[in-house]
Short mmCIF file of C-alpha atoms in Angstrom, two decimals:
data_model
loop_
_atom_site.label_atom_id
_atom_site.label_comp_id
_atom_site.label_asym_id
_atom_site.label_seq_id
_atom_site.Cartn_x
_atom_site.Cartn_y
_atom_site.Cartn_z
CA MET A 1 -57.89 136.25 -10.76
CA ALA A 2 -54.62 137.72 -11.82
CA ARG A 3 -51.21 136.01 -11.58
CA GLN A 4 -49.61 136.50 -8.31
CA LYS A 5 -45.94 137.04 -7.92
CA VAL A 6 -44.12 134.32 -5.68
CA PRO A 7 -43.33 136.04 -2.98
CA ARG A 8 -39.85 136.25 -1.89
CA SER A 9 -40.26 135.47 1.32
CA LEU A 10 -39.88 132.02 -0.28
CA THR A 11 -36.93 129.48 0.31
CA LYS A 12 -34.62 129.85 -2.41
CA LEU A 13 -34.44 126.83 -4.58
CA PRO A 14 -31.70 125.44 -4.79
CA HIS A 15 -29.48 124.49 -8.24
CA ARG A 16 -29.31 121.14 -10.37
CA SER A 17 -26.05 120.21 -9.05
CA SER A 18 -28.00 119.11 -5.72
CA PHE A 19 -29.57 116.24 -7.62
CA PRO A 20 -27.71 112.87 -6.88
CA GLU A 21 -25.41 111.52 -9.58
CA THR A 22 -27.57 108.44 -9.59
CA GLY A 23 -31.69 107.80 -9.15
CA ASN A 24 -35.19 108.70 -10.81
CA VAL A 25 -34.73 111.96 -11.06
CA GLY A 26 -38.80 112.80 -11.24
CA ASP A 27 -38.22 111.30 -7.63
CA GLN A 28 -35.35 113.86 -6.56
CA LEU A 29 -37.16 116.47 -8.10
CA LEU A 30 -40.58 115.39 -6.21
CA HIS A 31 -37.85 114.32 -2.82
CA ILE A 32 -36.33 118.92 -3.48
CA LEU A 33 -40.44 120.82 -4.28
CA ARG A 34 -41.32 118.27 -1.20
CA GLY A 35 -39.04 119.76 1.20
CA VAL A 36 -39.03 123.41 -0.17
CA ALA A 37 -42.74 123.32 -0.12
CA THR A 38 -43.08 122.18 3.49
CA ASN A 39 -40.08 124.45 4.68
CA ASN A 40 -42.27 127.07 3.36
CA GLN A 41 -45.58 126.51 4.67
CA THR A 42 -47.99 129.03 6.49
CA LYS A 43 -50.71 128.96 7.79
CA GLN A 44 -52.53 130.71 5.04
CA PRO A 45 -52.37 129.49 1.17
CA GLN A 46 -49.62 131.23 -0.75
CA SER A 47 -47.93 131.47 -4.07
CA PHE A 48 -45.80 128.78 -5.00
CA TYR A 49 -43.29 128.02 -8.27
CA SER A 50 -44.70 127.94 -11.79
CA LEU A 51 -44.07 124.25 -13.59
CA ARG A 52 -41.53 126.81 -16.13
CA GLU A 53 -39.66 128.31 -13.34
CA ILE A 54 -39.32 124.65 -11.63
CA ALA A 55 -38.05 122.84 -15.47
CA GLU A 56 -35.74 125.74 -15.93
CA GLN A 57 -34.35 126.21 -12.42
CA PHE A 58 -33.43 122.66 -12.53
CA CYS A 59 -33.15 121.54 -16.26
CA VAL A 60 -35.81 119.20 -16.77
CA PRO A 61 -38.44 118.49 -18.98
CA LEU A 62 -42.26 120.09 -18.23
CA SER A 63 -43.56 117.16 -18.36
CA THR A 64 -41.49 115.98 -15.17
CA VAL A 65 -42.25 118.93 -12.91
CA ALA A 66 -46.11 118.08 -13.32
CA GLY A 67 -45.53 114.87 -12.35
CA ALA A 68 -44.11 115.77 -9.18
CA TYR A 69 -46.69 118.70 -8.59
CA CYS A 70 -49.10 116.00 -9.28
CA GLN A 71 -48.26 113.93 -6.54
CA LEU A 72 -48.06 117.33 -4.48
CA GLU A 73 -51.14 118.10 -5.18
CA ARG A 74 -52.91 114.43 -3.98
CA GLU A 75 -50.73 115.03 -0.79
CA GLY A 76 -52.33 118.83 -0.03
CA LEU A 77 -49.12 120.57 -0.13
CA LEU A 78 -50.19 122.08 -3.62
CA SER A 79 -53.09 123.03 -5.54
CA ARG A 80 -53.09 124.76 -9.36
CA ILE A 81 -54.98 127.01 -10.00
CA ARG A 82 -56.03 128.61 -13.74
CA GLY A 83 -54.64 132.17 -13.69
CA SER A 84 -52.65 132.59 -9.84
CA ARG A 85 -51.97 128.84 -11.54
CA THR A 86 -49.68 126.99 -8.61
CA ILE A 87 -51.23 127.42 -4.55
CA LEU A 88 -48.77 126.39 -1.23
CA GLN A 89 -51.51 125.53 0.55
CA GLY A 90 -51.68 127.00 3.99
CA SER A 91 -51.26 124.43 7.21
CA GLN A 92 -54.61 125.98 8.41
CA TYR A 93 -57.78 125.29 5.83
CA ASP A 94 -59.49 128.92 4.90
CA ARG A 95 -62.92 127.91 2.52
CA ARG A 96 -62.44 131.81 1.79
CA LEU A 97 -58.64 131.38 0.30
CA SER A 98 -57.92 127.45 -0.12
CA VAL A 99 -59.27 126.89 -3.06
CA ARG A 100 -58.66 123.36 -5.40
CA ALA A 101 -59.60 124.43 -8.48
CA PHE A 102 -62.18 126.38 -10.72
CA ILE A 103 -64.76 123.87 -12.61
CA GLY A 104 -66.54 124.99 -15.61
CA LEU A 105 -70.80 123.77 -15.35
CA PRO A 106 -71.96 124.26 -18.72
CA ALA A 107 -75.93 123.41 -19.12
CA SER A 108 -78.60 122.98 -21.59
CA LEU A 109 -81.22 125.68 -20.00
CA ALA A 110 -84.39 124.41 -21.18
CA ALA A 111 -83.25 120.04 -20.20
CA PHE A 112 -82.13 121.73 -16.75
CA VAL A 113 -85.55 123.36 -15.96
CA THR A 114 -87.69 120.27 -17.61
CA ILE A 115 -85.69 116.97 -16.67
CA GLN A 116 -85.20 116.56 -12.79
CA ASP A 117 -81.95 113.69 -13.73
CA TYR A 118 -80.64 116.90 -15.55
CA ARG A 119 -81.24 119.06 -12.62
CA MET A 120 -80.01 116.34 -9.90
CA PHE A 121 -77.13 115.58 -11.27
CA PHE A 122 -75.11 119.29 -11.33
CA ILE A 123 -77.76 120.54 -7.51
CA ARG A 124 -75.24 117.21 -6.39
CA ILE A 125 -72.05 118.39 -8.14
CA ARG A 126 -72.24 121.37 -7.32
CA ARG A 127 -72.18 120.76 -3.91
CA GLU A 128 -69.95 118.23 -3.70
CA LEU A 129 -67.36 120.45 -5.51
CA ARG A 130 -67.96 123.13 -3.05
CA VAL A 131 -67.75 121.11 0.52
CA ARG A 132 -64.41 119.31 -0.71
CA GLY A 133 -62.28 122.49 -1.52
CA PHE A 134 -63.37 123.07 -5.15
CA ALA A 135 -64.86 126.18 -7.28
CA THR A 136 -67.62 126.15 -9.48
CA ALA A 137 -68.74 128.05 -12.39
CA MET A 138 -72.16 127.05 -13.80
CA LEU A 139 -72.88 128.73 -17.38
CA PHE A 140 -76.17 127.52 -19.23
CA PHE A 141 -76.35 127.59 -22.70
CA GLU A 142 -79.32 127.62 -25.10
CA PRO A 143 -78.76 124.75 -27.97
CA GLU A 144 -78.17 127.67 -30.98
CA GLU A 145 -74.68 129.47 -29.05
CA LEU A 146 -72.93 125.98 -29.41
CA ALA A 147 -72.97 127.02 -32.91
CA THR A 148 -70.71 129.78 -31.71
CA ASP A 149 -67.96 131.49 -29.37
CA ILE A 150 -70.41 132.98 -27.41
CA VAL A 151 -70.54 129.62 -24.28
CA ALA A 152 -66.82 128.42 -25.17
CA GLU A 153 -65.96 132.59 -24.76
CA ARG A 154 -68.03 133.07 -21.54
CA LEU A 155 -66.14 130.07 -19.65
CA LYS A 156 -62.70 131.23 -20.89
CA ALA A 157 -63.32 134.79 -19.17
CA TYR A 158 -64.48 132.49 -16.07
CA GLU A 159 -60.69 131.31 -15.70
CA VAL A 160 -61.77 127.85 -15.13
CA ASP A 161 -59.18 124.70 -14.52
CA THR A 162 -61.49 122.28 -15.87
CA ILE A 163 -64.74 121.62 -18.24
CA LEU A 164 -66.87 118.84 -16.53
CA TRP A 165 -69.50 118.57 -18.75
CA PHE A 166 -72.68 116.41 -18.56
CA LEU A 167 -74.18 114.93 -21.97
CA PRO A 168 -72.04 116.50 -24.77
CA THR A 169 -73.90 116.44 -27.69
CA LEU A 170 -72.42 117.32 -31.88
CA ALA A 171 -73.22 120.44 -31.87
CA ALA A 172 -70.81 120.72 -28.59
CA ARG A 173 -67.92 119.89 -30.55
CA GLN A 174 -66.61 123.17 -31.83
CA THR A 175 -67.16 124.54 -28.40
CA ALA A 176 -65.26 121.65 -26.55
CA LEU A 177 -62.32 121.97 -29.48
CA ARG A 178 -61.86 125.81 -28.67
CA LEU A 179 -61.16 125.25 -24.76
CA SER A 180 -59.47 122.65 -25.38
CA ASP A 181 -57.37 124.67 -27.77
CA ALA A 182 -57.14 127.06 -24.74
CA GLY A 183 -55.71 124.49 -22.18
CA ILE A 184 -58.85 123.91 -20.49
CA ARG A 185 -59.12 120.27 -19.57
CA MET A 186 -62.77 118.67 -20.54
CA LEU A 187 -64.19 115.92 -19.06
CA GLY A 188 -67.10 114.03 -19.89
CA ILE A 189 -70.11 112.06 -18.49
CA THR A 190 -71.92 110.47 -21.51
CA GLN A 191 -74.82 108.25 -21.85
CA GLY A 192 -73.71 106.23 -24.39
CA GLU A 193 -74.60 108.16 -27.56
CA THR A 194 -72.09 109.60 -29.64
CA SER A 195 -69.75 112.26 -27.78
CA THR A 196 -67.22 115.49 -28.60
CA PHE A 197 -64.73 114.59 -27.42
CA HIS A 198 -63.16 111.38 -24.46
CA CYS A 199 -65.99 110.83 -21.73
CA ARG A 200 -64.03 109.23 -18.73
CA TYR A 201 -67.60 108.70 -17.27
CA GLU A 202 -70.58 106.67 -18.33
CA LEU A 203 -73.97 105.82 -17.33
CA ARG A 204 -75.42 103.05 -18.42
CA ARG A 205 -78.85 101.88 -18.38
CA GLN A 206 -79.05 99.23 -20.34
CA ALA A 207 -79.32 96.21 -17.22
CA ALA A 208 -82.28 98.54 -15.55
CA VAL A 209 -84.06 98.71 -19.18
CA THR A 210 -83.73 94.82 -19.82
CA ASP A 211 -84.85 93.84 -16.45
CA ILE A 212 -88.11 95.83 -16.40
CA LEU A 213 -88.62 94.32 -19.97
CA PHE A 214 -87.96 90.78 -18.71
CA GLN A 215 -90.41 91.63 -15.33
CA TRP A 216 -92.95 92.79 -17.43
CA LYS A 217 -92.40 89.42 -19.63
CA THR A 218 -92.38 87.02 -17.07
CA ARG A 219 -94.49 88.60 -14.44
CA TYR A 220 -97.03 90.55 -16.06
CA ALA A 221 -97.08 88.61 -19.42
CA VAL A 222 -96.81 92.19 -21.10
CA LYS A 223 -96.89 90.86 -24.66
CA LYS A 224 -96.80 93.91 -26.60
CA ILE A 225 -95.18 97.44 -26.21
CA THR A 226 -95.39 100.96 -27.16
CA ILE A 227 -92.57 102.70 -27.55
CA VAL A 228 -92.41 106.95 -27.17
CA GLU A 229 -89.97 108.53 -29.21
CA SER A 230 -88.75 112.07 -30.09
CA LYS A 231 -88.60 113.44 -33.85
CA GLU A 232 -86.06 116.19 -32.81
CA GLN A 233 -84.90 113.91 -29.50
CA ARG A 234 -83.85 110.34 -29.96
CA SER A 235 -82.50 108.76 -27.62
CA SER A 236 -80.27 105.64 -27.60
CA ILE A 237 -82.04 103.62 -25.22
CA THR A 238 -84.61 103.13 -27.87
CA GLN A 239 -82.47 100.81 -30.38
CA ASP A 240 -81.62 99.13 -26.52
CA ILE A 241 -85.29 98.58 -25.90
CA LEU A 242 -86.31 97.39 -29.42
CA LYS A 243 -83.15 95.24 -29.99
CA GLY A 244 -83.41 93.35 -26.24
CA ALA A 245 -87.65 93.42 -27.45
CA SER A 246 -87.39 91.87 -30.38
CA GLU A 247 -84.66 89.10 -30.05
CA ASP A 248 -84.11 88.04 -25.83
CA LEU A 249 -87.78 88.62 -25.07
CA ASN A 250 -89.68 88.23 -28.20
CA LEU A 251 -91.87 91.25 -27.23
CA ASP A 252 -94.54 92.44 -30.06
CA PHE A 253 -93.90 96.09 -30.01
CA ASP A 254 -94.73 99.74 -32.17
CA VAL A 255 -92.91 103.30 -32.30
CA ILE A 256 -95.15 106.30 -31.84
CA THR A 257 -92.81 109.18 -32.80
CA LEU A 258 -93.93 112.33 -30.83
CA LYS A 259 -93.12 115.67 -33.18
CA ASN A 260 -92.63 118.96 -31.82
CA ASP A 261 -95.82 120.87 -32.25
CA ASP A 262 -98.08 118.00 -30.66
CA THR A 263 -100.26 119.06 -28.28
CA GLY A 264 -102.78 116.87 -25.99
CA SER A 265 -104.23 114.94 -28.26
CA PHE A 266 -100.99 112.98 -28.30
CA ILE A 267 -101.91 111.58 -25.55
CA ALA A 268 -104.83 110.65 -26.47
CA THR A 269 -103.70 108.73 -29.16
CA LEU A 270 -101.96 106.93 -26.48
CA ARG A 271 -104.68 105.86 -24.67
CA ARG A 272 -106.39 104.92 -27.27
CA THR A 273 -103.40 102.18 -28.34
CA LYS A 274 -103.97 98.86 -27.81
CA THR A 275 -100.64 97.82 -25.86
CA ASP A 276 -100.02 96.49 -22.73
CA GLY A 277 -97.32 99.09 -21.65
CA ILE A 278 -95.88 102.28 -22.94
CA VAL A 279 -92.18 103.03 -22.39
CA PHE A 280 -91.17 107.23 -22.48
CA SER A 281 -87.45 106.34 -23.35
CA SER A 282 -86.59 109.77 -23.50
CA CYS A 283 -86.94 111.80 -20.10
CA GLY A 284 -87.27 115.03 -22.29
CA VAL A 285 -90.47 113.47 -24.16
CA ALA A 286 -91.95 112.42 -20.82
CA SER A 287 -91.64 115.96 -19.12
CA ARG A 288 -93.01 117.87 -22.58
CA HIS A 289 -96.46 116.22 -21.92
CA ALA A 290 -96.13 116.97 -18.41
CA PHE A 291 -96.04 120.18 -18.82
CA ARG A 292 -97.91 120.44 -21.88
CA ASP A 293 -100.71 118.19 -20.79
CA PRO A 294 -100.48 117.04 -17.04
CA VAL A 295 -103.78 115.86 -16.44
CA GLY A 296 -103.93 113.84 -19.39
CA LEU A 297 -100.40 112.10 -18.06
CA VAL A 298 -101.42 111.23 -15.06
CA LYS A 299 -104.86 109.71 -16.46
CA LEU A 300 -102.36 107.58 -18.89
CA MET A 301 -100.22 106.47 -15.70
CA LYS A 302 -103.20 105.49 -14.33
CA THR A 303 -104.69 103.44 -16.78
CA ARG A 304 -101.99 101.71 -18.05
CA ARG A 305 -98.70 100.11 -17.47
CA ILE A 306 -96.14 103.09 -17.69
CA ALA A 307 -92.08 103.01 -17.57
CA PHE A 308 -89.82 106.18 -17.55
CA LEU A 309 -86.32 104.78 -18.59
CA GLU A 310 -84.25 108.01 -18.05
CA GLY A 311 -85.48 108.90 -14.35
CA PRO A 312 -88.94 110.78 -12.82
CA VAL A 313 -91.10 113.41 -14.78
CA ASN A 314 -91.28 116.61 -12.84
CA MET A 315 -95.26 117.23 -12.40
CA PRO A 316 -96.23 120.82 -12.44
CA PHE A 317 -98.91 120.14 -9.35
CA ALA A 318 -99.37 121.25 -5.77
CA GLN A 319 -98.85 117.62 -5.15
CA VAL A 320 -97.38 115.08 -7.10
CA PRO A 321 -100.37 112.20 -8.23
CA GLU A 322 -100.06 108.96 -6.43
CA VAL A 323 -99.83 106.51 -9.15
CA LEU A 324 -97.29 103.64 -9.60
CA ILE A 325 -94.71 103.55 -12.03
CA ASP A 326 -91.98 101.38 -13.56
CA LEU A 327 -88.50 103.44 -13.34
CA VAL A 328 -84.96 103.57 -14.14
CA THR A 329 -82.56 105.63 -11.94
CA LEU A 330 -79.03 106.33 -11.17
CA ASP A 331 -77.87 107.38 -7.16
CA TRP A 332 -76.85 110.52 -8.30
CA GLN A 333 -74.38 110.90 -5.12
CA VAL A 334 -72.34 107.62 -6.04
CA VAL A 335 -71.47 109.32 -9.61
CA VAL A 336 -70.50 112.63 -8.20
CA SER A 337 -68.40 111.48 -5.58
CA LYS A 338 -66.65 109.23 -7.95
CA ILE A 339 -66.10 112.05 -9.96
CA VAL A 340 -64.58 114.63 -6.68
CA ASP A 341 -62.40 111.86 -5.60
CA ASP A 342 -60.85 111.49 -8.79
CA LEU A 343 -60.58 114.72 -9.35
CA ILE A 344 -59.07 114.94 -6.25
CA SER A 345 -56.73 112.11 -6.95
CA GLN A 346 -56.09 113.24 -10.49
CA ALA A 347 -57.12 109.92 -11.94
CA ALA A 348 -59.93 111.63 -13.85
CA PHE A 349 -57.08 112.85 -16.65
CA LYS A 350 -55.52 109.75 -16.80
CA ASN A 351 -55.93 107.33 -19.73
CA GLY A 352 -58.09 103.86 -19.00
CA THR A 353 -60.47 102.18 -19.00
CA ARG A 354 -64.47 104.32 -18.57
CA VAL A 355 -65.58 104.51 -15.03
CA VAL A 356 -69.58 103.01 -15.74
CA PHE A 357 -72.19 103.62 -13.55
CA GLU A 358 -75.14 101.37 -13.50
CA ALA A 359 -78.74 102.40 -13.73
CA LYS A 360 -81.27 100.35 -11.35
CA ALA A 361 -84.35 99.61 -11.90
CA HIS A 362 -87.78 99.76 -9.85
CA LEU A 363 -91.38 98.29 -10.39
CA ARG A 364 -94.48 99.24 -9.63
CA VAL A 365 -92.78 102.14 -7.44
CA PRO A 366 -95.22 105.10 -6.53
CA LEU A 367 -94.00 108.58 -8.79
CA SER A 368 -93.87 110.77 -5.45
CA GLN A 369 -91.44 108.96 -4.17
CA PHE A 370 -88.96 110.08 -7.12
CA ALA A 371 -90.71 113.18 -8.68
CA GLN A 372 -90.04 116.76 -7.74
CA ARG A 373 -92.59 119.08 -7.50
CA LEU A 374 -92.37 122.28 -9.33
#
């Protein structure tokens, strides 16, 4: 979007001498700008003065102007958009012209295709952002592209204001740094793993996982569990399970690691394992089995107690089989509503306590109530 000039129809800005001799400069500036914005508001949005123009006119720091603009954004008078920079909102909302900001949504293509919870986050967040006046640019990437400039350059080309990065990995570090250097704000949603930058939001599943194991031990007399993990995709949840099982619940356990080249023989190995319950610590591991050996996985779910700790798996059937499972889920609508609320109020960019979303445990529920068909 090309930078637009401020229309001549806007009221000429007063001089710094118009400030009272006493009082807070920030409050005085806010009062003046609110008056200028209100007096010049028309039915349709139009370009407004940039932060730098205001700072030069009133001889105040950019930070003071930014604070005033943030307040006017919360009041619905202004919107700051990368490229055209600052927009004075119209008195009549127009979806075609009124955009609060452009949000970039980088997503792993492999995870989006195979992992239901990962995909559901993006479906819900895009819908919520559009409904509430934001524009979005979604970018799919392959893991190897994060080591290059490809992802960063493509996101910069979209001229986004903010990057909302869901579950950033260590491989995304260089991309995140390049985008931050370009002046693009970064917001991360983590799942307790080491992230490449400060994450404002955290998905927390530990309490739900502990609840499932506690119920297994006390209600269903489970004595031994088998934890399935991936050699390539280790989950922090695995460590939580091991610690909870060994220290708190006194559950015996073993760990079976899936290698990338394993096929249906792995399911057969699990069916022969002497255990009371099988825990898939990573949804990526469970989804891989669902795609490679769906029949074998269904047989396993029918004969063994199974827990999926990162949401349900997709089943490549015309109809999801009627089997009972144990499951840890998040309410994605609650998650995305809070994030969009914070984007509108600017609370998302303030330093403070990390916002935590707690997952919920479900025991002996039909897979068909949660899983999507592919």
